[in-house]
Coordinates of C-alpha atoms in Angstrom, one line a residue:
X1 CA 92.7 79.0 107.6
X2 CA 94.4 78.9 103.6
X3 CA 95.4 82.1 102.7
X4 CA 96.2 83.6 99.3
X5 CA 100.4 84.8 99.9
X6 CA 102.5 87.8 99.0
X7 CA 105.4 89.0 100.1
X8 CA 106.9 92.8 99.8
X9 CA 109.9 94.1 101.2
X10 CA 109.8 97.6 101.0
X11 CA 112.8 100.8 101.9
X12 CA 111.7 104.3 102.1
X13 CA 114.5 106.1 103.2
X14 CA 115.4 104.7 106.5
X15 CA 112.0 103.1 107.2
X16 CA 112.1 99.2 106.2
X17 CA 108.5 97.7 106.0
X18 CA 107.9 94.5 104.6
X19 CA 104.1 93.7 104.0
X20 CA 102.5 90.3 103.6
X21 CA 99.7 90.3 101.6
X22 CA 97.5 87.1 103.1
X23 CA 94.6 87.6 101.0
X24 CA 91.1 86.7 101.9
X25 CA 90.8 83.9 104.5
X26 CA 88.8 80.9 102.3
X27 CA 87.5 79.0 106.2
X28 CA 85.0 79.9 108.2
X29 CA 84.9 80.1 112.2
X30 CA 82.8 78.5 114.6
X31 CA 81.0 80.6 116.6
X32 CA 82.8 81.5 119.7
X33 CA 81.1 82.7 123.4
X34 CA 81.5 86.1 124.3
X35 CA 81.7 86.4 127.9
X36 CA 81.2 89.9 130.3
X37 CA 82.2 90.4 133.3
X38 CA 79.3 92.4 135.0
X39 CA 77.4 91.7 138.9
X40 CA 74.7 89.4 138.1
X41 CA 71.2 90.7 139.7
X42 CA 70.3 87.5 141.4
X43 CA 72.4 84.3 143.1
X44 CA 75.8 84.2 141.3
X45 CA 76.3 81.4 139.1
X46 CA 80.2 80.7 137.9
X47 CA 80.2 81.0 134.4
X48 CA 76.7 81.5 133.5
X49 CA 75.5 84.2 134.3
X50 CA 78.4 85.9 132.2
X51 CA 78.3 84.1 129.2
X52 CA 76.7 86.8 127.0
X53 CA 76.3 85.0 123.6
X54 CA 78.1 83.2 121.0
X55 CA 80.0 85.5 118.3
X56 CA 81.9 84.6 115.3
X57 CA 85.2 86.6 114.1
X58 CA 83.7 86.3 110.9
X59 CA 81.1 88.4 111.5
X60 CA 83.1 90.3 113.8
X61 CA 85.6 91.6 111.6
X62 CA 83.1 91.3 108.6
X63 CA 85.8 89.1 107.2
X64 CA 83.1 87.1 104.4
X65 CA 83.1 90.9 103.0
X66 CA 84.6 90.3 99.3
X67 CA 86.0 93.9 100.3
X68 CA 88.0 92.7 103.4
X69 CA 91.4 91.1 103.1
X70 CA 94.6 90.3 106.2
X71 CA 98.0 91.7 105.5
X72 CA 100.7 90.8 107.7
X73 CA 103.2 93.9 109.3
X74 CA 106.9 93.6 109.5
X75 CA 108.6 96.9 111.1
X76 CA 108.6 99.4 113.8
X77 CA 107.0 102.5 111.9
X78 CA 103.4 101.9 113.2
X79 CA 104.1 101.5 116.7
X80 CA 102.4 104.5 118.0
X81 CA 98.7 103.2 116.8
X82 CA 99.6 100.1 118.2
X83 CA 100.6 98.3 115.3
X84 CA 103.7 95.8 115.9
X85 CA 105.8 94.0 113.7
X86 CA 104.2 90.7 113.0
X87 CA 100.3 91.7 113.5
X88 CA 97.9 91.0 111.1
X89 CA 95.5 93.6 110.0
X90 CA 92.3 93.5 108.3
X91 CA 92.0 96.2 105.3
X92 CA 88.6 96.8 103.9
X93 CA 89.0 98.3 100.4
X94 CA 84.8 99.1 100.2
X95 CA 85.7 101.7 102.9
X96 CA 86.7 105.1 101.1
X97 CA 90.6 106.8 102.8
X98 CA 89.8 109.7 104.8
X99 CA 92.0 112.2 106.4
X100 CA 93.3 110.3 109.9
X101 CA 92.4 106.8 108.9
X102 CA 95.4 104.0 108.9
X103 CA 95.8 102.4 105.1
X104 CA 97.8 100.1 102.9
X105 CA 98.7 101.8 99.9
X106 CA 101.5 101.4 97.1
X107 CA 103.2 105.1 96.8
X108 CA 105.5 104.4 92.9
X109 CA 104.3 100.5 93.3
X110 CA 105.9 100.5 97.0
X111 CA 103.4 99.1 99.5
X112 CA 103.4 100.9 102.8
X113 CA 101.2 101.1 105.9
X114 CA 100.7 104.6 107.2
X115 CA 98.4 107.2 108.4
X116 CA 96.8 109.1 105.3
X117 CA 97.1 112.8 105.9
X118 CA 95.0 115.1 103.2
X119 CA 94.6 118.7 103.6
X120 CA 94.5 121.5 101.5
X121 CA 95.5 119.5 98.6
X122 CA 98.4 117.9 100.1
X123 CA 98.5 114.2 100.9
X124 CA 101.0 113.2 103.5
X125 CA 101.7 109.4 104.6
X126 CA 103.1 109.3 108.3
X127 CA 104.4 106.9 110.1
X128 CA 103.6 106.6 113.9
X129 CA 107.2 106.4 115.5
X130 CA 109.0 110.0 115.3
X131 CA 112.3 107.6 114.0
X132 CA 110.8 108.0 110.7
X133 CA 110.0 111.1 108.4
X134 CA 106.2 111.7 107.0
X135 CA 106.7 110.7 103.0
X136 CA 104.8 113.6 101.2
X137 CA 102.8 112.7 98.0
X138 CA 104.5 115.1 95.4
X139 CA 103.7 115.6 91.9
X140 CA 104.8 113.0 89.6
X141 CA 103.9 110.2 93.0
X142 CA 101.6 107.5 92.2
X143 CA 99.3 106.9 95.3
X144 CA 97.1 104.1 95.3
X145 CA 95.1 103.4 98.6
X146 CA 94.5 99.5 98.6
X147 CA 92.0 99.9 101.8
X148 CA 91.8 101.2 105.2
X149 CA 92.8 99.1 108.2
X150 CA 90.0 98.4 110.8
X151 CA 91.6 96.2 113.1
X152 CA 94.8 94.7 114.1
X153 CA 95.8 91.0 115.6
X154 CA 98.5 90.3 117.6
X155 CA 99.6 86.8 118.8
X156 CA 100.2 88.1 122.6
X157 CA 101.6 84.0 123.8
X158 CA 105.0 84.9 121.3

């Protein structure tokens, strides 16, 4: 699948995160059977009693969405919600930042991925390994929140 590329390297302190921007993807998927695993009602069949349907990622993941781009994680600052170095995630800028919710942003032009924190008027980006301090938004900070991440991929055969 072609992918529009961009490549970050980013240091906050002594977090280093480099972010891949790999765009929208431009192929499509083949719709691919979604199997479950439940006790069939009648004489067991092998496979086809639990062959459910046929899904596509694409729909999936919503990933046709003009909204809904894949950028590629390097670091260990995510960790704790299960975002590793190397995953892809899928970012849906239509989706508006909430307090809680995962996002790429760029804090003074620096892309970062980190849990948005907003309360009371103060907006905190924290990382999810304790190895690395939350980065307050102070005045004078330019916060732009590119999209929230909805899901993650990880290649679990490396």
């Amino acid at each position: 699948m072609p992918y529009l590329l961009y490549m970050h390297t980013v240091c906050i302190g002594p977090s280093i995160m480099t972010i891949t921007f790999l765009g929208v993807p431009t192929g499509g998927t083949e719709p691919l059977p979604l199997y479950s695993f439940h006790v069939p009602a009648g004489f067991p069949s092998p496979a086809a009693d639990h062959l459910e349907s046929h899904i596509s990622l694409d729909e999936l993941f919503d990933l046709r969405a003009p909204h809904v781009y894949l950028v590629k994680v390097e670091g260990d600052s995510m960790q704790g919600a299960g975002i590793y170095s190397g995953d892809i995630v899928i970012v849906d800028r239509g989706r508006e930042a909430e307090h809680g919710d995962i996002v790429i942003a760029a804090v003074n032009s620096e892309p970062v991925c980190k849990r948005l924190h907003r309360r009371d008027g103060v907006v905190i980006l924290k990382s999810e390994n304790t190895a690395y301090p939350p980065r307050y938004i102070m005045e004078g900070d330019d916060l732009v929140v590119w999209g929230v991440v909805r899901y993650s991929v990880r290649d679990h055969a490396q």
